Short mmCIF file of C-alpha atoms and ligand atoms in Angstrom, two decimals:
data_model
loop_
_atom_site.label_atom_id
_atom_site.label_comp_id
_atom_site.label_asym_id
_atom_site.label_seq_id
_atom_site.Cartn_x
_atom_site.Cartn_y
_atom_site.Cartn_z
CA MET A 5 0.00 0.07 0.01
CA SER A 6 1.43 3.38 -0.85
CA THR A 7 0.97 6.28 1.71
CA LYS A 8 3.49 8.40 0.01
CA LYS A 9 1.58 11.59 -0.02
CA LEU A 10 -0.08 10.95 3.40
CA LEU A 11 3.37 10.67 4.82
CA SER A 12 4.95 13.57 3.03
CA PRO A 13 5.60 16.91 4.85
CA ILE A 14 3.20 19.90 4.55
CA ARG A 15 3.35 23.64 5.53
CA VAL A 16 0.13 24.85 7.15
CA GLY A 17 0.12 28.57 7.47
CA SER A 18 3.49 29.37 9.03
CA THR A 19 3.93 26.03 10.60
CA GLN A 20 5.96 23.24 8.93
CA LEU A 21 4.68 19.73 9.63
CA ALA A 22 6.45 16.39 9.22
CA ASN A 23 3.45 14.54 7.75
CA ARG A 24 -0.21 14.88 6.78
CA VAL A 25 -1.51 12.21 9.36
CA PHE A 26 -3.14 14.60 11.79
CA MET A 27 -4.65 13.64 15.21
CA ALA A 28 -8.25 14.58 15.33
CA PRO A 29 -9.72 16.54 18.38
CA LEU A 30 -10.74 14.05 21.01
CA THR A 31 -12.49 14.76 24.17
CA ARG A 32 -11.23 12.26 26.72
CA SER A 33 -12.62 13.93 29.96
CA ARG A 34 -9.54 13.41 32.05
CA ALA A 35 -8.78 17.09 33.27
CA SER A 36 -7.96 17.40 37.00
CA GLN A 37 -10.57 18.59 39.44
CA PRO A 38 -11.54 21.10 40.57
CA GLY A 39 -10.68 23.61 37.94
CA ASP A 40 -10.60 21.43 34.76
CA ILE A 41 -6.85 21.61 34.62
CA PRO A 42 -4.67 19.56 32.14
CA THR A 43 -2.26 17.20 33.90
CA GLN A 44 0.97 15.40 33.36
CA LEU A 45 -1.08 12.24 32.40
CA ASN A 46 -2.63 14.41 29.64
CA ALA A 47 0.84 15.47 28.69
CA ASP A 48 1.98 11.83 28.57
CA TYR A 49 -0.92 10.87 26.35
CA TYR A 50 -0.22 13.56 23.79
CA VAL A 51 3.48 12.99 23.67
CA GLN A 52 2.85 9.40 22.95
CA ARG A 53 1.06 10.71 19.88
CA SER A 54 3.43 13.33 18.94
CA THR A 55 4.63 11.91 15.70
CA ALA A 56 1.28 12.95 14.17
CA GLY A 57 1.92 15.74 11.77
CA LEU A 58 -0.41 17.93 13.84
CA ILE A 59 -2.15 17.07 17.06
CA ILE A 60 -5.40 18.91 17.43
CA SER A 61 -6.15 19.13 21.07
CA GLU A 62 -9.42 17.94 22.59
CA ALA A 63 -12.07 20.62 22.62
CA THR A 64 -11.29 23.12 25.33
CA GLN A 65 -13.89 25.61 26.73
CA ILE A 66 -13.20 29.16 26.55
CA SER A 67 -15.27 30.12 29.54
CA GLN A 68 -17.25 28.23 32.30
CA GLN A 69 -20.38 29.40 30.14
CA GLY A 70 -18.91 27.35 27.31
CA GLN A 71 -18.67 24.12 29.13
CA GLY A 72 -21.19 21.25 28.36
CA TYR A 73 -19.50 18.19 29.80
CA ALA A 74 -17.70 17.65 33.13
CA LEU A 75 -14.01 16.94 33.24
CA THR A 76 -13.09 18.66 30.11
CA PRO A 77 -10.17 21.10 30.10
CA GLY A 78 -10.47 24.84 29.92
CA ILE A 79 -8.35 27.66 28.77
CA TYR A 80 -9.65 30.55 30.67
CA THR A 81 -7.75 30.51 34.11
CA ASP A 82 -4.14 30.83 34.87
CA ALA A 83 -4.10 27.22 36.31
CA GLN A 84 -5.47 25.91 33.07
CA GLU A 85 -2.93 27.82 30.86
CA ALA A 86 -0.17 26.56 33.13
CA GLY A 87 -1.42 22.95 32.69
CA TRP A 88 -1.45 23.39 28.80
CA LYS A 89 1.95 25.07 28.87
CA ASN A 90 3.34 21.88 30.48
CA VAL A 91 1.62 19.77 27.81
CA VAL A 92 2.88 21.85 24.92
CA LYS A 93 6.47 22.04 26.42
CA HIS A 94 6.55 18.06 26.39
CA ILE A 95 5.06 17.86 22.79
CA HIS A 96 7.70 20.26 21.50
CA ALA A 97 10.52 18.51 23.30
CA ALA A 98 9.41 15.27 21.45
CA GLY A 99 9.31 17.13 18.19
CA GLY A 100 5.60 17.34 17.87
CA ARG A 101 3.20 20.17 16.91
CA ILE A 102 -0.11 21.00 18.43
CA ALA A 103 -3.19 23.15 17.79
CA LEU A 104 -5.65 24.04 20.70
CA GLN A 105 -9.40 23.48 19.74
CA LEU A 106 -11.47 26.41 21.25
CA TRP A 107 -14.81 25.41 22.31
CA HIS A 108 -18.05 27.01 23.33
CA VAL A 109 -20.93 24.43 23.59
CA GLY A 110 -23.84 26.95 23.54
CA ARG A 111 -27.07 25.07 24.19
CA VAL A 112 -25.33 21.68 24.68
CA SER A 113 -25.08 22.04 28.39
CA ASN A 114 -26.88 21.83 31.72
CA ARG A 115 -27.38 24.32 34.55
CA LEU A 116 -25.23 22.04 36.82
CA LEU A 117 -22.28 23.03 34.81
CA GLN A 118 -23.05 26.80 34.66
CA ALA A 119 -22.19 29.39 37.13
CA ASP A 120 -24.87 29.74 39.82
CA GLY A 121 -27.09 27.25 37.99
CA GLN A 122 -27.86 29.63 35.25
CA ALA A 123 -29.40 28.54 31.99
CA PRO A 124 -26.89 27.77 29.20
CA VAL A 125 -26.81 30.24 26.41
CA ALA A 126 -27.59 29.97 22.63
CA PRO A 127 -28.46 32.03 19.49
CA SER A 128 -32.20 31.32 20.43
CA ALA A 129 -34.08 29.63 23.37
CA ILE A 130 -34.55 26.38 21.62
CA ARG A 131 -33.56 23.23 23.53
CA ALA A 132 -31.56 20.45 21.92
CA GLU A 133 -34.15 17.74 22.49
CA ASN A 134 -32.13 14.54 21.82
CA THR A 135 -28.89 15.66 23.39
CA LYS A 136 -27.21 14.86 26.69
CA SER A 137 -24.86 16.58 28.84
CA PHE A 138 -22.30 14.80 31.16
CA VAL A 139 -22.39 16.15 34.59
CA ILE A 140 -21.25 15.37 38.10
CA GLN A 141 -24.30 15.84 40.17
CA PRO A 142 -24.29 17.47 43.80
CA ASP A 143 -24.07 14.04 45.45
CA GLY A 144 -20.79 13.44 43.52
CA THR A 145 -22.22 10.90 41.12
CA ALA A 146 -21.76 11.20 37.28
CA ALA A 147 -24.81 11.26 34.95
CA ASN A 148 -25.68 11.88 31.39
CA LEU A 149 -28.54 14.41 31.75
CA PRO A 150 -30.93 16.15 29.19
CA THR A 151 -29.63 19.54 28.24
CA ASP A 152 -31.53 22.37 29.66
CA THR A 153 -33.45 25.06 27.72
CA PRO A 154 -30.98 27.78 26.84
CA ARG A 155 -31.48 31.49 27.16
CA ALA A 156 -31.05 33.47 23.94
CA LEU A 157 -27.94 35.74 24.04
CA GLU A 158 -28.62 39.32 23.95
CA THR A 159 -27.11 41.19 21.04
CA SER A 160 -25.06 43.27 23.57
CA GLU A 161 -23.50 40.12 24.98
CA LEU A 162 -21.86 38.96 21.72
CA PRO A 163 -18.85 41.15 22.05
CA GLY A 164 -18.12 39.36 25.35
CA ILE A 165 -18.29 36.02 23.59
CA VAL A 166 -15.81 37.23 21.00
CA ALA A 167 -13.56 38.57 23.73
CA ASP A 168 -13.57 35.22 25.52
CA TYR A 169 -12.51 33.43 22.32
CA THR A 170 -9.78 36.13 21.86
CA GLN A 171 -8.62 35.79 25.52
CA ALA A 172 -8.44 32.04 25.22
CA ALA A 173 -6.41 32.37 21.93
CA ARG A 174 -4.05 34.70 23.64
CA ARG A 175 -3.61 32.25 26.53
CA ALA A 176 -3.06 29.35 24.01
CA ILE A 177 -0.25 31.26 22.05
CA ARG A 178 1.29 32.23 25.53
CA ALA A 179 1.18 28.57 26.52
CA GLY A 180 3.12 27.73 23.22
CA PHE A 181 0.49 26.33 20.96
CA ASP A 182 1.44 26.17 17.21
CA LEU A 183 -1.97 26.80 15.92
CA ILE A 184 -5.58 27.53 17.12
CA GLU A 185 -8.64 25.66 15.75
CA ILE A 186 -12.01 27.34 16.18
CA HIS A 187 -14.65 24.70 16.78
CA ALA A 188 -17.56 25.69 14.61
CA ALA A 189 -18.71 22.15 14.11
CA ASN A 190 -20.73 19.32 15.72
CA GLY A 191 -23.80 21.49 16.88
CA TYR A 192 -22.06 23.58 19.31
CA LEU A 193 -22.43 27.48 19.68
CA LEU A 194 -20.90 28.63 16.54
CA HIS A 195 -22.67 26.02 14.55
CA GLN A 196 -25.92 26.85 16.38
CA PHE A 197 -25.41 30.35 14.88
CA LEU A 198 -24.86 29.00 11.36
CA ALA A 199 -27.75 26.52 11.21
CA THR A 200 -31.21 27.54 10.29
CA ASN A 201 -33.18 25.68 12.95
CA THR A 202 -31.16 26.76 15.98
CA ASN A 203 -30.84 30.42 14.88
CA GLN A 204 -34.13 32.17 14.90
CA ARG A 205 -32.68 35.62 15.67
CA THR A 206 -34.09 38.84 14.26
CA ASP A 207 -30.91 40.91 15.00
CA ALA A 208 -27.81 41.30 12.77
CA TYR A 209 -26.74 37.80 13.88
CA GLY A 210 -29.82 35.87 12.49
CA GLY A 211 -31.69 35.67 9.22
CA ASN A 212 -29.70 35.40 6.01
CA LYS A 213 -26.46 33.58 5.59
CA GLU A 214 -24.34 36.60 6.06
CA ASN A 215 -25.96 37.38 9.43
CA ARG A 216 -25.72 33.67 10.72
CA THR A 217 -22.03 33.78 9.86
CA ARG A 218 -21.34 37.03 11.54
CA LEU A 219 -20.44 35.78 14.96
CA LEU A 220 -18.06 33.08 13.49
CA LEU A 221 -16.20 35.75 11.29
CA GLU A 222 -16.03 38.14 14.12
CA VAL A 223 -14.22 35.43 16.18
CA VAL A 224 -12.02 34.48 13.26
CA ASP A 225 -11.13 38.19 12.68
CA ALA A 226 -10.51 38.88 16.37
CA ILE A 227 -8.29 35.81 16.91
CA SER A 228 -6.40 36.54 13.61
CA ALA A 229 -5.79 40.03 14.74
CA GLU A 230 -4.42 38.61 17.93
CA VAL A 231 -2.35 35.70 16.83
CA GLY A 232 -2.17 36.08 12.96
CA ALA A 233 -4.50 34.31 10.47
CA ASP A 234 -1.71 31.90 9.53
CA LYS A 235 -2.11 30.40 12.97
CA VAL A 236 -5.83 30.02 12.64
CA GLY A 237 -7.85 26.79 11.56
CA VAL A 238 -11.70 26.34 11.58
CA ARG A 239 -13.58 23.12 11.99
CA LEU A 240 -17.01 22.81 10.22
CA SER A 241 -19.43 19.98 9.87
CA PRO A 242 -21.99 21.08 7.35
CA HIS A 243 -23.65 17.65 7.04
CA PHE A 244 -23.97 17.10 10.84
CA THR A 245 -27.33 16.33 12.10
CA LEU A 246 -26.85 15.25 15.62
CA HIS A 247 -27.46 17.46 18.61
CA ASP A 248 -30.67 18.50 16.80
CA ILE A 249 -29.10 20.39 13.90
CA GLN A 250 -31.54 20.68 10.89
CA ASP A 251 -29.79 23.26 8.67
CA ALA A 252 -31.98 23.97 5.56
CA GLU A 253 -29.05 25.57 3.93
CA ALA A 254 -26.16 23.47 5.16
CA GLU A 255 -24.12 23.09 1.94
CA ALA A 256 -24.61 26.77 0.71
CA MET A 257 -23.59 27.78 4.31
CA GLY A 258 -20.50 25.50 4.33
CA LEU A 259 -19.38 27.01 1.00
CA TYR A 260 -20.14 30.47 2.04
CA VAL A 261 -18.03 30.18 5.12
CA ALA A 262 -15.27 28.52 3.08
CA GLU A 263 -15.19 31.55 0.82
CA GLN A 264 -15.15 33.94 3.64
CA LEU A 265 -12.26 32.03 5.25
CA ASN A 266 -10.41 32.05 1.96
CA ILE A 267 -10.51 35.88 1.77
CA ARG A 268 -9.22 35.89 5.39
CA LYS A 269 -6.32 33.55 4.49
CA VAL A 270 -6.74 31.33 7.56
CA ALA A 271 -4.30 28.42 7.73
CA TYR A 272 -6.68 25.73 7.35
CA LEU A 273 -10.21 24.46 6.95
CA HIS A 274 -11.21 21.28 8.57
CA ILE A 275 -14.23 19.19 7.71
CA ALA A 276 -15.66 16.82 10.16
CA GLU A 277 -17.56 14.01 8.40
CA SER A 278 -20.15 12.40 10.59
CA ASP A 279 -21.71 9.56 8.43
CA TRP A 280 -19.97 7.20 10.97
CA ALA A 281 -22.21 8.53 13.65
CA GLY A 282 -25.47 8.78 11.77
CA SER A 283 -25.25 11.95 9.73
CA PRO A 284 -25.54 12.03 5.92
CA ALA A 285 -22.33 11.47 3.89
CA VAL A 286 -20.41 14.34 2.30
CA PRO A 287 -21.22 14.27 -1.45
CA ILE A 288 -18.29 14.29 -3.92
CA GLU A 289 -19.77 17.47 -5.52
CA PHE A 290 -19.61 19.21 -2.33
CA ARG A 291 -15.87 18.24 -1.92
CA HIS A 292 -15.07 19.62 -5.40
CA ALA A 293 -16.90 22.85 -4.73
CA LEU A 294 -15.28 23.25 -1.28
CA ARG A 295 -11.86 22.67 -2.89
CA LYS A 296 -12.62 25.62 -5.29
CA ALA A 297 -13.95 27.97 -2.59
CA PHE A 298 -11.08 27.44 -0.28
CA THR A 299 -7.43 27.41 -1.58
CA GLY A 300 -5.63 27.11 1.87
CA THR A 301 -4.87 23.66 3.55
CA LEU A 302 -8.01 21.54 3.53
CA LEU A 303 -8.34 18.54 5.72
CA TYR A 304 -11.08 16.02 6.29
CA CYS A 305 -11.80 13.70 9.26
CA GLY A 306 -14.13 10.76 9.80
CA ASN A 307 -13.76 7.05 9.36
CA TYR A 308 -10.68 7.12 7.28
CA THR A 309 -8.09 4.43 6.67
CA ALA A 310 -4.49 5.10 5.41
CA VAL A 311 -5.65 3.99 1.90
CA LYS A 312 -8.76 6.06 1.89
CA ALA A 313 -6.82 9.12 3.11
CA GLU A 314 -3.97 8.60 0.61
CA ALA A 315 -6.65 8.47 -2.35
CA LEU A 316 -8.39 11.68 -1.09
CA ILE A 317 -5.05 13.44 -1.01
CA GLN A 318 -3.91 11.89 -4.38
CA SER A 319 -7.21 13.12 -5.92
CA ASN A 320 -6.28 16.54 -4.87
CA LEU A 321 -9.52 17.07 -2.77
CA ALA A 322 -7.62 17.21 0.47
CA ASP A 323 -4.10 18.23 1.74
CA ALA A 324 -4.24 16.27 4.99
CA VAL A 325 -6.53 13.93 6.87
CA ALA A 326 -7.27 13.70 10.78
CA PHE A 327 -7.68 10.46 12.43
CA GLY A 328 -9.60 10.17 15.72
CA ARG A 329 -10.40 6.72 16.98
CA PRO A 330 -7.41 5.12 15.31
CA PHE A 331 -5.03 7.60 17.29
CA ILE A 332 -6.90 6.71 20.51
CA ALA A 333 -5.83 2.98 20.05
CA ASN A 334 -2.57 3.60 18.18
CA PRO A 335 -0.16 6.14 19.67
CA ASP A 336 2.30 5.19 16.90
CA LEU A 337 -0.22 5.50 14.14
CA VAL A 338 2.23 7.09 11.76
CA ALA A 339 4.78 4.27 12.27
CA ARG A 340 1.97 1.73 11.73
CA PHE A 341 0.89 3.50 8.38
CA THR A 342 4.68 3.65 7.37
CA LEU A 343 5.16 0.03 7.94
CA ASP A 344 1.66 -1.05 6.78
CA ALA A 345 1.18 -2.71 10.13
CA ASP A 346 -1.93 -3.94 11.74
CA LEU A 347 -3.86 -1.56 14.17
CA ASN A 348 -5.09 -1.93 17.71
CA THR A 349 -8.90 -1.80 18.26
CA PRO A 350 -10.14 1.21 20.24
CA ASP A 351 -12.14 0.45 23.47
CA PRO A 352 -15.02 2.87 23.58
CA SER A 353 -15.75 2.12 27.40
CA THR A 354 -12.61 4.10 28.19
CA PHE A 355 -13.08 6.92 25.63
CA TYR A 356 -14.47 9.32 28.29
CA GLY A 357 -13.19 9.80 31.81
CA GLY A 358 -11.11 7.47 34.09
CA ASP A 359 -7.40 7.21 34.35
CA ALA A 360 -4.53 5.89 32.39
CA ARG A 361 -6.44 2.72 31.40
CA GLY A 362 -7.40 3.04 27.76
CA TYR A 363 -5.62 6.29 27.64
CA THR A 364 -1.85 5.92 27.78
CA ASP A 365 -1.57 2.17 27.90
CA TYR A 366 -2.27 1.13 24.30
CA PRO A 367 0.81 -0.88 23.09
CA THR A 368 3.15 0.61 20.40
CA LEU A 369 4.78 -1.76 17.78
CA LYS A 370 8.06 -1.11 19.71
CA SER A 371 6.57 -2.16 23.02
CA VAL A 372 5.28 -5.43 21.57
CA ARG A 373 8.66 -6.26 20.01
CA ASP A 374 10.46 -5.49 23.19
CA LEU A 375 8.15 -7.89 24.95
CA ALA A 376 8.71 -10.54 22.26
CA VAL A 377 12.48 -10.16 22.76
CA GLN A 378 12.30 -10.57 26.47
CA ALA A 379 10.15 -13.54 26.20
C1 LIG B 423 -14.73 13.04 19.05
N1 LIG B 423 -14.87 14.02 18.16
C2 LIG B 423 -14.60 15.36 18.61
N2 LIG B 423 -14.63 16.24 17.53
C3 LIG B 423 -14.24 17.69 17.88
O1 LIG B 423 -14.37 18.57 17.14
N3 LIG B 423 -13.78 17.99 19.18
C4 LIG B 423 -13.81 16.95 20.27
O2 LIG B 423 -13.44 17.25 21.26
C5 LIG B 423 -14.22 15.65 19.74
N4 LIG B 423 -14.16 14.72 20.72
C6 LIG B 423 -14.35 13.45 20.42
C7 LIG B 423 -14.17 12.31 21.29
C8 LIG B 423 -14.30 11.05 20.95
C9 LIG B 423 -14.12 9.91 22.04
C10 LIG B 423 -14.64 10.72 19.62
C11 LIG B 423 -14.72 9.24 19.11
C12 LIG B 423 -14.90 11.68 18.78
C13 LIG B 423 -15.06 13.72 16.70
C14 LIG B 423 -13.49 13.38 16.15
O3 LIG B 423 -12.76 14.60 16.00
C15 LIG B 423 -13.69 12.62 14.71
O4 LIG B 423 -14.27 13.63 13.99
C16 LIG B 423 -14.44 11.45 14.80
O5 LIG B 423 -13.76 10.57 15.74
C17 LIG B 423 -14.36 10.62 13.53
O6 LIG B 423 -13.03 10.42 13.08
P1 LIG B 423 -12.51 8.80 13.22
O7 LIG B 423 -12.47 8.48 14.64
O8 LIG B 423 -13.53 7.95 12.55
O9 LIG B 423 -11.10 9.01 12.73
#
């Protein structure tokens, strides 16, 4: 099997990367408590995977308001910034590169995660009916609870949201991150502004496509002004229908956002495909249109194998591919692709929460070989 292109170097914005096998953003819910702070265990986990061309970090909340699941890390306190700085230091020492994914969940939250038990916020006061939020209850037990009905953000509050993103990006760059990824996918706040069913606003942030895109582009512009557009990536999932997203203009919106990001010369556009989780597949016509609309680095993610990824890059529809579950189970995924070796199987029961088990104990090819030599 040839993975020549997939394993070749690439420049993304101002960052040189060793290969096009990126690690997808993966929530693992192992931040230390209280305070949602990245730990040495988190650093060890990422370092094990530092041969990825680019690690994209797990989604990281920009504020307490932006949190929708317990135990996920933040980037809005000094302690969180220091925790991330330690993670990045170890990745850089290992020769790796890492982007921080900035996250505000919007309505995908529960009052138990919000300051003073307030309602979560969203473009409009519409609840995500079939969506759960992972919380630690007052008695200390964990539970997946229904999301709470959100409160619609006032127009006057939106500059504050943009400021939270900008402050988070500033902290991320101070912590040493190579790139910033703005999470505008998977039905979270920025996606809730983009989609027709979740955004029923009548101000300048709702209605037509230009208005629904306004908040995302304000965030992109503010972060670009802070850190440089060549350090900014954006993740979109136009075809995503989980978390009660029903966008009547999904593809038109995806292409419009791509054009706008192209004008702004952001470093990369990352498309999350979610047919593996029940959303419709991304049509080939859309991939071609997207390639035309966005001339920067384009990456896709979702159920890829090395062969499928190589074919997509060879066909010039993508520049790189991100791998999620394969990277959970195979810290040395790049070596395995290089050698065309078998892959470990991921264990979904240890995806979210817990300790080193199912996190830093997946075997590498080398560890298996060493054991064989000892035997
Ligand atoms: C995810 N995914 C995800 N996406 C995202 O943008 N931010 C995140 O924090 C997470 N967290 C997350 C956790 C876990 C355990 C899974 C399985 C998935 C989606 C992920 O980035 C990717 O799009 C999917 O996993 C599909 O890619 P693979 O796994 O088929 O390569």
